[in-house]
Amino acid sequence: MATFLLEVGTEELPASFVGEAIAQWQRLIPAAIAEESLTYDAINVYGTPRRLAVVISGLPTQQSDRTEEIKGPPAASAFKDGKPTKAAEGFAKKQGVEINSLEVRPTDKGDFIFIVKKIPGRATSEILADLVPQWITQLEGKRLMRWGDGELKFPRPIRSLVTLLDDGILPVTLVNGSETVNSDRISQGHRVLHPQPVTITHADRYLESLRLAYIEVDQEKRQTTIKEQVETAAQKQSGQADILAELLAEVTNLVEWPTAVVGKFDEEFLRLPPEAITTIIVKNQRYFPILKSADSNELLPYFITISNGDPAKSEIIATGNGRVVRARLADGDFFYKADLDKSLEDYLPQLEKVTFQEDLGTVRDKINRFSKIAELIADRLQVKETERQNIQRAALLCKADLVTQMVYEFPELQGIMGQNYALASGESPAVATAIFEHYLPRGAGDILPQTLTGQVVALADKLDTLVSIFGLGMLPTGSSDPFALRRSANAIINIIWATQLPLNLHQLLAEIVAEFTANRPQTSPDLRSQLSDFFLQRIRTLLQEEKAIDYDLVNAVLGENDPEYTERALQDVLDALARAVFLQEIRNNGTLDRIYETVNRSTRLAGQGDLDRVQLEPKNLVKPKLFQKSSEPAFYEAIVQLVPKTQTAKQSRNYQQLVDSLAEIAPTVSNFFDGPESVLVMDANPEIKQNRLNLLGLLRNHARVLADFGQIVKG
């Protein structure tokens, strides 16, 4: 068995591309190897800023021989009077076989001729030589570049190729216009610590050879080393490293031989809000801040940088990085002091000069719109007067920090600086907190607003964005969502779910749309339905992807082309979640199976009748005088007893009682269908037939309080 090494040597790659390329090769290369019917023991993909590599171990030296069955023309046109025609001769010639090797076989479309070809396996070296250029050129990424006079595209120029099959060089050439890169066994060591070329003698000694040249090519080991060094360095300063996963991943792909270096800044800068310092250190400099303790956001006047240079020069590196951080913090301190010269409210007039969207006016206009929406939500939630005042004040001030110098320089601090400036301006903590929270969640996995004031303002802001942008006809497409409308809709649903806010989203959208369109006669009349469909799509996605609800159970809750169900889901988003989660639970514990057949059979037959899908009360719908078998009054009595249980379940969102009751009456319904006293539902007498269909329709309606069982797929 053989080991293959491919290393693509480059100039310094963007850190983001290294991670993306590793992930792409982890998908692409195993698939390509499998497609060539080659086996292997392991495929390991590696990356640093100056190279991408893959080591494939346990490869055979050659493909196995295989047979291939090839279908030819119909037998009727291939042979006439037992003799081959030109069609048969042409097919045989094309496939490189003799006429007597053709076989006639029956198929669904008649007799056809076939051949069975034995295809000898190709040498693994030959296959890999073909695949390597494909693996390189198929990598995708942002801002690919050309260099020289060729058409080859890659994030940075490719300078070398190492392609070894065991200890032998596999000849591969990359052509880029007049420039060519030929494969060799020469790699590059660390720029500073080992500037000499590195000769790889054998594919399975790749990692070992590079480590001797101060290159840790295994990104997972590199990341572990960085994390351990950062934690140790922070502990030496009597602090706790703040290791953000995103920063750790980025730094890992910025260095080849990591060394943690501790830098320092002046303590006077600690008067800045911790978030401002962290933003400067993390976002701008890619350094790790040090906290006083794990449960505090207070910072120590130190930071940790990961050097890719000579560890012996760490003190010089720390001094240089300290100068850079101090300069950035000095800028931040200047902006902070200048911003505090005015109250947060004093910045509001400047928002009249900031455009939100060309056809929607300024940010100040947006505030005016969503302040009304916030008031509408407050009415629906019946909040107290003090809370209502906080909501309106927070809505008024929540965008004011956008025109401060600090946020202009560091946009990531929007909301964070607003909270700080609000407190400095004498605003209440509730208002200040809501200013920060109204931006939440800022992305997947982010926290949600915790206060009612923050929740209402966040909902109002996001609803305004959705309604107004949709109102302009700027709906998101598969590849374009510049206003992050999907994220806004997801946030609205998640806030309602997490905080149990009893909001009728269907009605709320209708009122906001009516207000928006009042002075916009050109707005599409389908705006409300477009928004409803969009929210239902987001609810469907969140239920399946975040709540792990099976697709058919989601359909059973939201309905498929069922206006009653889709409207119900938007009227009570909390109930839609409760029903979906409950359905998944009873599927997992087997309870769903106990009622599925009974309800589904009744649902299918009830469709033959004309009873609406809302009625629950059997009186006036079912006539006992038309009963002919004892199973009918038993069924009727079961429905009568089911009514209060269903109504209680609906009001409390506790559907266990409903399911238990459906399970209890299952034998009664089964007797109605198949027992000694079974009936023919589709009786010749139209009154009897309608009576029995109404019984089944009522059972269906009770079950529909939980779900549309017709959408559930039985496992």
XYZ file of C-alpha atoms in Angstrom:
715
model
C 0.000 0.000 0.000
C 1.230 3.494 -0.846
C 1.131 6.973 0.706
C 0.542 10.038 -1.447
C 1.501 13.611 -0.567
C 0.344 16.761 -2.306
C 1.545 20.145 -1.060
C 0.637 23.368 -2.860
C 3.115 26.048 -1.816
C 1.884 29.624 -2.076
C 2.484 33.161 -0.993
C 0.653 34.073 2.239
C -2.983 33.034 1.918
C -5.884 34.867 3.593
C -6.678 33.127 6.887
C -10.333 32.687 5.927
C -9.390 30.875 2.715
C -7.151 28.385 4.515
C -10.073 27.135 6.595
C -12.434 27.139 3.619
C -9.958 25.267 1.411
C -9.354 22.600 4.052
C -13.110 22.037 4.357
C -13.519 21.884 0.567
C -10.722 19.362 0.132
C -12.123 17.272 2.981
C -15.274 16.873 0.867
C -13.799 16.916 -2.628
C -10.818 14.567 -2.350
C -12.509 11.539 -0.705
C -15.308 11.791 -3.282
C -12.828 11.934 -6.171
C -10.839 8.966 -4.835
C -14.004 6.919 -4.340
C -15.198 7.777 -7.852
C -12.000 6.235 -9.192
C -12.726 3.060 -7.175
C -9.565 3.495 -5.119
C -9.490 2.435 -1.504
C -7.517 4.186 1.227
C -6.875 4.033 4.962
C -6.967 7.759 5.738
C -7.119 11.160 4.072
C -5.712 14.048 6.121
C -5.933 17.614 4.856
C -3.638 20.291 6.270
C -3.123 24.009 5.824
C -0.967 26.943 6.897
C -0.711 30.493 5.525
C 1.838 29.303 2.931
C 0.640 25.865 1.945
C -2.271 23.489 1.495
C -1.540 19.789 1.742
C -3.171 16.371 1.739
C -1.693 13.042 2.783
C -3.539 9.915 1.614
C -2.370 6.671 3.173
C -3.147 3.051 2.343
C -3.618 3.530 -1.406
C -3.339 0.530 -3.740
C -0.737 0.806 -6.489
C -3.409 0.180 -9.114
C -7.158 0.216 -9.598
C -8.861 -3.144 -9.557
C -9.958 -4.478 -12.934
C -13.661 -4.014 -13.488
C -16.368 -5.004 -15.903
C -18.735 -2.570 -17.543
C -22.047 -3.442 -19.158
C -22.897 -1.257 -22.151
C -26.298 -1.139 -23.816
C -26.460 -0.876 -27.606
C -29.205 -0.482 -30.230
C -32.439 -2.536 -30.245
C -31.926 -6.127 -31.316
C -34.447 -5.680 -34.126
C -32.246 -3.068 -35.804
C -28.958 -4.808 -34.923
C -29.761 -8.129 -36.587
C -31.723 -8.964 -39.733
C -32.375 -12.602 -40.501
C -29.799 -13.542 -37.880
C -27.069 -11.437 -39.460
C -25.562 -8.275 -37.946
C -26.522 -4.989 -39.535
C -24.405 -1.874 -39.874
C -25.872 -0.690 -36.556
C -24.411 -3.735 -34.774
C -21.117 -3.475 -36.616
C -20.811 0.220 -35.789
C -21.582 -0.397 -32.112
C -19.021 -3.227 -31.907
C -16.373 -1.114 -33.636
C -16.997 1.855 -31.352
C -16.626 -0.353 -28.271
C -13.580 -2.166 -29.666
C -15.070 -5.673 -29.526
C -15.810 -8.470 -31.953
C -19.328 -8.975 -33.349
C -19.595 -12.398 -31.727
C -19.268 -10.814 -28.268
C -22.626 -9.032 -28.651
C -25.436 -10.388 -26.477
C -29.200 -9.985 -26.899
C -31.076 -9.351 -23.641
C -34.695 -8.545 -22.834
C -35.497 -5.166 -21.219
C -38.677 -3.318 -20.265
C -38.569 -1.717 -23.707
C -37.887 -4.881 -25.671
C -34.748 -6.778 -26.692
C -31.480 -4.833 -26.941
C -27.907 -5.813 -27.618
C -25.304 -5.532 -24.863
C -21.611 -6.060 -24.403
C -19.674 -6.736 -21.224
C -16.247 -5.106 -21.355
C -13.418 -5.914 -19.014
C -11.623 -2.703 -18.168
C -8.155 -3.098 -16.720
C -7.380 -0.915 -13.727
C -5.180 2.129 -14.224
C -2.080 2.782 -12.186
C -2.796 4.873 -9.095
C 0.040 7.223 -10.062
C -1.628 7.917 -13.408
C -4.993 8.626 -11.747
C -3.481 10.954 -9.138
C -1.558 12.873 -11.807
C -4.893 13.595 -13.496
C -6.681 14.485 -10.251
C -4.154 16.841 -8.651
C -4.688 19.803 -11.055
C -8.455 19.373 -10.652
C -8.236 19.488 -6.868
C -6.291 22.727 -7.060
C -8.382 24.509 -9.671
C -11.727 23.419 -8.204
C -11.120 25.272 -4.945
C -13.523 28.183 -4.557
C -13.034 31.375 -2.590
C -13.552 35.122 -2.499
C -11.363 37.407 -4.555
C -9.400 34.862 -6.536
C -6.494 36.466 -8.417
C -4.531 35.952 -11.605
C -0.786 36.480 -11.744
C 1.735 36.512 -14.524
C 0.176 36.296 -17.968
C -1.890 33.151 -17.339
C -5.543 32.432 -16.619
C -4.984 30.311 -13.510
C -6.907 31.706 -10.531
C -6.042 31.243 -6.866
C -6.167 33.524 -3.803
C -2.382 33.955 -3.976
C 0.302 32.930 -6.508
C 1.267 29.254 -6.443
C 5.043 28.917 -6.142
C 5.704 25.193 -5.678
C 4.211 21.704 -5.857
C 5.259 18.657 -3.875
C 3.720 15.426 -5.195
C 5.199 12.238 -3.768
C 3.917 8.701 -4.069
C 5.874 7.066 -1.268
C 9.448 8.225 -1.999
C 8.991 8.917 -5.699
C 8.071 12.201 -7.368
C 4.781 12.054 -9.244
C 5.218 14.313 -12.301
C 2.573 17.058 -12.318
C 2.744 20.419 -14.070
C 0.583 23.485 -13.498
C 0.553 25.749 -16.525
C -0.151 29.452 -16.034
C 0.451 31.183 -19.337
C 4.191 31.311 -19.950
C 4.858 30.238 -16.365
C 4.870 26.595 -15.254
C 5.153 25.013 -11.830
C 6.601 21.510 -11.880
C 6.214 19.095 -9.017
C 9.212 18.277 -6.870
C 10.065 17.124 -3.360
C 11.195 20.578 -2.192
C 9.043 22.408 0.355
C 9.685 25.607 2.290
C 10.479 25.939 5.983
C 9.702 28.826 8.336
C 10.564 32.193 6.781
C 12.548 33.300 9.855
C 13.449 30.189 11.813
C 14.320 27.938 8.872
C 14.629 29.913 5.609
C 16.358 27.009 3.850
C 14.348 24.693 1.553
C 13.128 21.414 3.004
C 13.557 18.141 1.127
C 10.716 15.655 1.713
C 12.229 12.196 1.320
C 9.008 10.211 1.734
C 5.310 11.062 1.725
C 4.723 9.578 5.164
C 7.468 11.762 6.682
C 5.873 15.038 5.597
C 4.681 16.330 8.992
C 7.887 15.246 10.691
C 10.071 16.944 8.061
C 8.213 20.236 8.318
C 8.256 20.282 12.116
C 12.040 20.074 11.951
C 11.784 23.225 9.796
C 9.530 24.974 12.369
C 6.287 24.438 10.478
C 3.322 22.870 12.261
C 1.224 21.958 9.257
C -1.520 20.208 11.271
C -3.993 23.023 11.949
C -5.676 21.171 14.817
C -2.395 20.757 16.692
C -1.518 24.363 15.898
C -4.810 25.530 17.364
C -4.371 23.413 20.500
C -0.878 24.843 20.982
C -2.157 28.401 20.605
C -4.989 27.870 23.088
C -2.664 26.330 25.674
C -0.061 29.074 25.257
C -2.684 31.834 25.526
C -4.190 30.328 28.677
C -0.764 29.930 30.277
C 0.271 33.478 29.367
C -2.941 34.903 30.876
C -2.472 32.927 34.084
C 1.025 34.382 34.459
C -0.632 37.821 34.524
C -3.100 36.566 37.175
C -5.914 36.796 34.674
C -8.176 34.748 32.435
C -7.760 34.716 28.656
C -10.845 35.695 26.670
C -10.544 33.170 23.834
C -13.181 33.759 21.194
C -13.673 30.756 18.913
C -13.742 32.891 15.766
C -10.521 34.691 16.687
C -8.799 31.434 17.634
C -9.694 29.904 14.272
C -8.451 32.976 12.389
C -5.172 33.254 14.282
C -4.519 29.543 13.768
C -4.466 30.153 10.026
C -2.249 33.241 10.299
C 0.815 31.487 11.730
C 2.949 28.421 11.037
C 4.939 28.167 14.304
C 2.963 29.970 17.040
C 4.447 31.773 20.002
C 2.268 33.600 22.538
C 3.616 37.057 23.376
C 2.205 39.252 26.151
C 1.893 42.962 25.455
C 0.836 45.837 27.714
C -1.079 49.071 27.418
C -1.487 51.995 29.810
C -3.946 51.455 32.666
C -5.540 54.845 32.000
C -7.227 53.327 28.933
C -9.212 51.030 31.207
C -11.637 53.920 31.672
C -12.934 53.086 28.207
C -15.891 50.679 28.118
C -14.494 47.102 28.128
C -16.283 46.361 24.860
C -14.472 49.236 23.157
C -11.081 47.958 24.301
C -11.968 44.412 23.281
C -13.130 45.545 19.846
C -9.859 47.374 19.237
C -7.742 44.480 20.517
C -9.718 41.646 18.908
C -11.321 43.023 15.752
C -8.572 45.374 14.660
C -5.426 43.696 15.945
C -6.368 40.000 16.248
C -5.056 39.856 19.825
C -6.516 38.079 22.850
C -7.619 40.308 25.781
C -7.077 39.237 29.389
C -9.944 39.417 31.874
C -9.554 39.847 35.615
C -11.589 36.678 36.102
C -13.729 34.231 34.131
C -17.000 35.654 35.490
C -16.156 39.314 34.891
C -15.830 41.540 31.841
C -13.271 43.731 33.572
C -9.974 43.788 31.716
C -6.353 43.791 32.749
C -4.015 46.183 30.889
C -2.503 43.295 28.922
C -3.117 41.458 25.680
C -1.727 38.324 24.049
C -0.608 38.207 20.450
C 0.370 35.079 18.542
C 3.686 35.672 16.846
C 4.890 33.848 13.771
C 8.400 35.138 14.296
C 11.443 34.229 16.336
C 10.507 33.403 19.966
C 13.828 34.918 21.037
C 12.567 38.286 19.800
C 9.322 38.149 21.813
C 10.205 41.177 23.916
C 10.793 43.309 20.826
C 7.554 41.990 19.282
C 5.623 42.806 22.481
C 6.990 46.350 22.518
C 6.037 46.955 18.888
C 2.558 45.538 19.306
C 2.105 47.571 22.486
C 2.824 50.778 20.566
C 0.197 49.862 17.960
C -2.442 49.012 20.602
C -1.737 52.168 22.571
C -2.157 54.270 19.435
C -5.488 52.640 18.637
C -6.684 52.970 22.235
C -5.618 56.608 22.257
C -7.826 57.171 19.204
C -10.677 55.396 20.945
C -10.147 57.447 24.102
C -10.258 60.662 22.080
C -13.494 59.629 20.353
C -15.025 58.548 23.651
C -14.269 61.829 25.404
C -15.505 63.851 22.421
C -18.743 61.859 22.247
C -19.423 62.429 25.944
C -19.428 66.201 25.431
C -23.032 65.864 24.294
C -25.960 63.870 25.619
C -27.189 60.964 23.526
C -30.382 62.846 22.677
C -28.335 65.713 21.219
C -27.240 63.386 18.409
C -30.779 62.842 17.114
C -30.800 65.775 14.635
C -27.769 64.285 12.870
C -29.799 61.145 12.103
C -31.889 63.272 9.751
C -28.836 63.377 7.470
C -28.192 59.628 7.510
C -30.055 57.697 4.796
C -31.589 54.376 5.797
C -32.744 53.574 2.280
C -33.234 55.953 -0.621
C -37.001 55.419 -0.959
C -37.597 55.092 2.790
C -35.889 58.204 3.997
C -33.470 58.741 6.835
C -32.683 56.793 9.980
C -34.753 59.413 11.829
C -37.709 58.535 9.597
C -37.191 54.893 10.448
C -37.252 55.719 14.156
C -40.573 57.482 13.680
C -42.001 54.397 11.961
C -40.872 51.762 14.402
C -41.730 53.911 17.425
C -45.362 53.559 16.319
C -44.869 49.815 15.912
C -43.364 49.622 19.404
C -46.416 51.419 20.760
C -48.664 48.960 18.917
C -46.815 45.984 20.418
C -46.971 47.574 23.875
C -50.753 47.866 23.484
C -51.038 44.198 22.489
C -48.944 43.140 25.485
C -50.803 45.506 27.833
C -47.575 46.756 29.399
C -47.599 49.110 32.344
C -47.245 52.853 31.836
C -43.699 53.011 33.218
C -42.588 50.264 30.857
C -44.402 51.949 27.985
C -42.452 55.164 28.621
C -39.182 53.228 28.684
C -40.078 51.583 25.388
C -40.754 54.900 23.672
C -37.616 56.494 25.095
C -35.438 53.560 24.039
C -36.998 53.550 20.571
C -36.222 57.236 20.212
C -32.576 56.962 21.281
C -31.544 53.491 20.090
C -29.967 54.655 16.813
C -28.392 57.876 18.106
C -24.946 56.356 18.649
C -24.660 55.689 14.903
C -23.491 59.277 14.434
C -21.004 59.297 17.304
C -17.298 59.313 16.495
C -16.643 56.020 18.281
C -19.261 54.063 16.334
C -18.279 55.753 13.082
C -14.746 54.456 13.608
C -15.772 51.094 15.077
C -19.210 50.118 13.669
C -19.150 46.867 15.674
C -19.799 48.980 18.788
C -23.259 50.168 17.741
C -25.689 49.616 20.568
C -22.847 48.949 23.004
C -21.731 52.575 22.935
C -25.357 53.679 22.846
C -25.889 51.899 26.160
C -22.805 53.536 27.682
C -23.650 56.985 26.374
C -27.248 56.652 27.583
C -26.090 55.914 31.126
C -23.611 58.796 30.952
C -26.478 61.050 29.788
C -28.609 60.146 32.790
C -31.011 57.789 31.057
C -32.485 54.979 33.135
C -30.730 51.588 33.161
C -33.831 50.069 31.538
C -33.600 52.437 28.575
C -29.820 52.028 28.280
C -30.069 48.237 28.327
C -32.806 48.263 25.695
C -30.625 50.398 23.399
C -28.036 47.613 23.437
C -30.567 44.784 23.289
C -32.560 46.056 20.348
C -29.763 44.889 18.005
C -29.957 41.352 19.391
C -29.508 38.741 18.169
C -26.650 39.915 15.963
C -26.230 36.514 14.357
C -26.764 32.798 14.780
C -26.060 31.681 18.321
C -26.101 35.202 19.759
C -27.984 36.075 22.930
C -31.550 37.398 22.779
C -32.845 40.554 24.490
C -33.625 39.788 28.135
C -35.754 42.780 29.119
C -39.291 43.464 27.944
C -38.278 46.956 26.827
C -35.426 45.565 24.752
C -37.643 42.855 23.300
C -40.358 45.263 22.182
C -37.931 47.733 20.596
C -36.039 44.885 18.881
C -39.272 43.477 17.447
C -40.464 46.904 16.317
C -37.190 47.763 14.567
C -37.008 44.420 12.760
C -40.685 44.430 11.782
C -40.297 47.909 10.297
C -37.304 46.766 8.249
C -39.166 43.745 6.935
C -42.397 45.546 6.072
C -40.732 48.588 4.501
C -38.157 46.679 2.435
C -40.763 44.145 1.297
C -43.027 47.102 0.575
C -40.487 48.347 -1.963
C -40.556 44.943 -3.644
C -36.980 44.179 -2.564
C -37.551 40.587 -1.538
C -34.497 38.493 -0.675
C -33.342 35.967 -3.228
C -31.370 32.783 -2.786
C -28.040 34.568 -3.077
C -28.898 38.130 -2.075
C -30.279 39.480 1.189
C -28.560 42.861 1.663
C -30.891 43.983 4.446
C -30.550 40.652 6.323
C -34.311 40.119 6.183
C -34.048 36.390 6.914
C -32.020 37.116 10.007
C -34.571 39.720 11.115
C -37.504 37.340 10.670
C -35.636 34.549 12.462
C -34.884 36.940 15.312
C -38.535 37.961 15.628
C -39.675 34.347 15.850
C -36.915 33.363 18.276
C -37.612 36.341 20.552
C -41.311 35.459 20.695
C -40.544 31.798 21.347
C -37.857 32.395 23.960
C -39.767 35.049 25.908
C -43.259 33.575 25.496
C -44.675 36.868 24.228
C -48.382 36.376 23.422
C -48.342 38.230 20.107
C -50.681 37.660 17.181
C -48.171 38.069 14.376
C -50.885 37.719 11.719
C -52.802 40.700 13.082
C -49.654 42.682 13.846
C -48.416 42.380 10.271
C -51.807 43.432 8.957
C -51.798 46.626 11.040
C -48.194 47.533 10.206
C -48.792 46.914 6.503
C -51.942 49.070 6.607
C -49.995 51.933 8.202
C -47.130 51.599 5.711
C -49.346 51.492 2.630
C -51.656 54.322 3.716
C -49.513 56.905 1.918
C -48.002 54.537 -0.641
C -50.682 53.624 -3.188
C -48.033 52.054 -5.435
C -47.273 49.328 -2.880
C -48.060 45.791 -4.026
C -51.459 44.536 -2.832
C -49.757 41.202 -2.115
C -47.460 42.716 0.539
C -49.262 41.155 3.486
C -49.415 37.695 1.923
C -45.750 37.947 0.881
C -44.759 38.725 4.452
C -46.951 35.936 5.816
C -45.396 33.422 3.441
C -41.929 34.662 4.355
C -42.545 34.274 8.091
C -44.038 30.825 7.615
C -40.967 29.819 5.633
C -38.724 31.038 8.469
C -40.833 29.233 11.097
C -40.595 26.061 9.024
C -36.804 26.399 8.744
C -36.332 27.156 12.444
C -38.499 24.221 13.510
C -36.572 21.799 11.320
C -33.035 23.128 11.692
C -32.937 24.580 15.204
C -35.627 22.574 16.990
C -34.894 19.305 15.123
C -38.544 18.624 14.274
C -39.172 16.081 11.482
C -40.260 17.688 8.221
C -43.636 15.900 8.076
C -44.496 16.954 11.621
C -43.685 20.555 10.673
C -46.037 20.191 7.710
C -48.677 18.778 10.053
C -48.430 21.884 12.238
C -48.077 24.577 9.577
C -50.188 22.954 6.900
C -49.526 22.521 3.224
C -51.734 24.838 1.137
C -54.063 25.042 4.133
C -54.968 28.725 4.776
C -56.657 27.925 8.078
C -53.553 26.238 9.450
C -51.058 28.771 8.106
C -53.082 31.634 9.537
C -53.358 29.818 12.865
C -49.552 29.405 13.016
C -49.032 33.165 12.604
C -51.840 34.031 15.005
C -50.197 31.978 17.737
C -46.518 31.366 17.071
C -46.081 29.964 20.584
C -48.767 27.368 19.942
C -47.127 26.308 16.659
C -43.886 25.647 18.531
C -45.658 23.820 21.357
C -47.533 21.540 18.947
C -44.438 20.773 16.874
C -42.318 19.930 19.914
C -45.114 17.809 21.395
C -45.601 15.897 18.138
C -41.890 15.100 18.024
C -42.016 13.895 21.625
C -44.944 11.547 21.066
C -43.361 10.223 17.882
C -40.162 9.501 19.770
C -41.935 7.738 22.647
C -44.289 5.758 20.395
C -47.549 7.411 21.502
C -48.187 8.811 18.033
C -48.402 5.294 16.604
C -51.290 4.486 18.983
C -53.567 7.100 17.446
C -52.191 7.480 13.925
C -54.239 4.807 12.112
C -57.504 5.754 13.809
C -57.189 9.464 13.141
C -55.729 9.148 9.657
C -58.395 6.731 8.453
C -61.107 8.989 9.838
C -59.475 12.028 8.234
C -59.340 10.417 4.800
C -62.989 9.380 4.867
C -64.144 12.685 6.381
C -62.886 14.348 3.218
C -65.811 12.701 1.396
C -68.196 14.852 3.442
C -68.805 18.578 3.597
C -68.323 19.281 7.310
C -66.040 22.253 7.916
C -62.772 21.613 9.746
C -63.536 23.760 12.782
C -66.671 22.318 14.385
C -66.094 20.281 17.555
C -69.550 20.013 19.110
C -71.608 17.050 17.764
C -75.031 18.403 18.772
C -77.027 19.589 15.769
C -74.489 17.937 13.459
C -75.104 14.283 14.284
C -78.650 12.854 14.531
C -78.886 9.893 16.956
C -82.218 8.856 15.420
C -80.320 7.810 12.285
C -78.078 5.351 14.139
C -78.472 1.756 12.997
C -75.645 -0.082 14.800
C -74.501 0.100 18.430
C -71.053 1.306 17.313
C -72.598 4.617 16.223
C -73.959 5.847 19.578
C -70.702 4.685 21.209
C -68.749 6.776 18.718
C -71.093 9.719 19.286
C -70.757 9.530 23.076
C -66.976 9.393 22.781
C -67.016 12.622 20.746
C -69.292 14.307 23.313
C -66.852 13.439 26.104
C -63.919 14.589 23.965
C -65.198 18.164 23.525
C -64.206 19.645 26.933
C -60.837 17.858 26.873
C -60.013 19.267 23.452
C -61.042 22.773 24.453
C -58.903 22.578 27.599
C -55.923 21.324 25.609
C -56.302 24.149 23.119
C -56.520 26.843 25.762
C -53.628 25.545 27.872
C -51.407 24.309 25.005
C -51.186 21.038 26.926
C -52.005 18.479 24.271
C -51.250 15.350 26.267
C -54.846 15.142 27.493
C -56.134 15.338 23.920
C -53.785 12.582 22.743
C -54.676 10.392 25.717
C -58.357 10.839 24.927
C -57.823 10.014 21.254
C -55.994 6.857 22.304
C -58.874 5.927 24.631
C -61.501 6.159 21.898
C -59.379 4.369 19.287
C -61.013 0.960 20.057
C -64.462 2.545 19.744
C -63.600 3.978 16.333
C -62.018 0.700 15.287
C -65.275 -1.102 16.168
C -67.152 1.487 14.096
C -65.003 0.530 11.092
C -64.255 -3.159 11.526
C -65.953 -4.642 14.619
C -69.023 -6.873 14.896
C -71.184 -3.742 14.825
C -69.251 -2.027 12.023
C -71.050 0.184 9.546
C -70.777 1.044 5.879
C -69.916 4.740 6.009
C -70.912 5.401 2.400
C -74.467 4.138 2.933
C -76.957 4.325 0.067
C -79.182 6.517 2.242
C -77.724 10.037 1.892
C -78.864 11.092 5.392
C -77.229 8.089 7.077
C -74.097 8.560 4.989
C -73.906 12.254 5.960
C -74.482 11.404 9.608
C -71.589 8.960 9.646
C -69.303 11.305 7.699
C -70.071 14.031 10.249
C -68.963 11.703 13.055
C -65.692 11.116 11.275
C -65.360 14.827 10.458
C -65.752 15.716 14.133
C -63.022 13.264 15.111
C -60.798 14.751 12.410
C -61.507 18.261 13.729
C -60.579 17.320 17.278
C -57.328 15.813 16.046
C -56.693 18.931 13.919
C -56.531 20.988 17.090
C -53.152 19.285 17.451
C -52.127 18.595 13.859
C -53.174 17.772 10.311
C -52.648 14.016 10.525
C -52.929 13.744 6.763
C -49.454 15.315 6.529
C -47.813 12.834 8.895
C -45.792 10.081 7.281
C -45.983 6.793 9.124
C -42.521 5.365 9.755
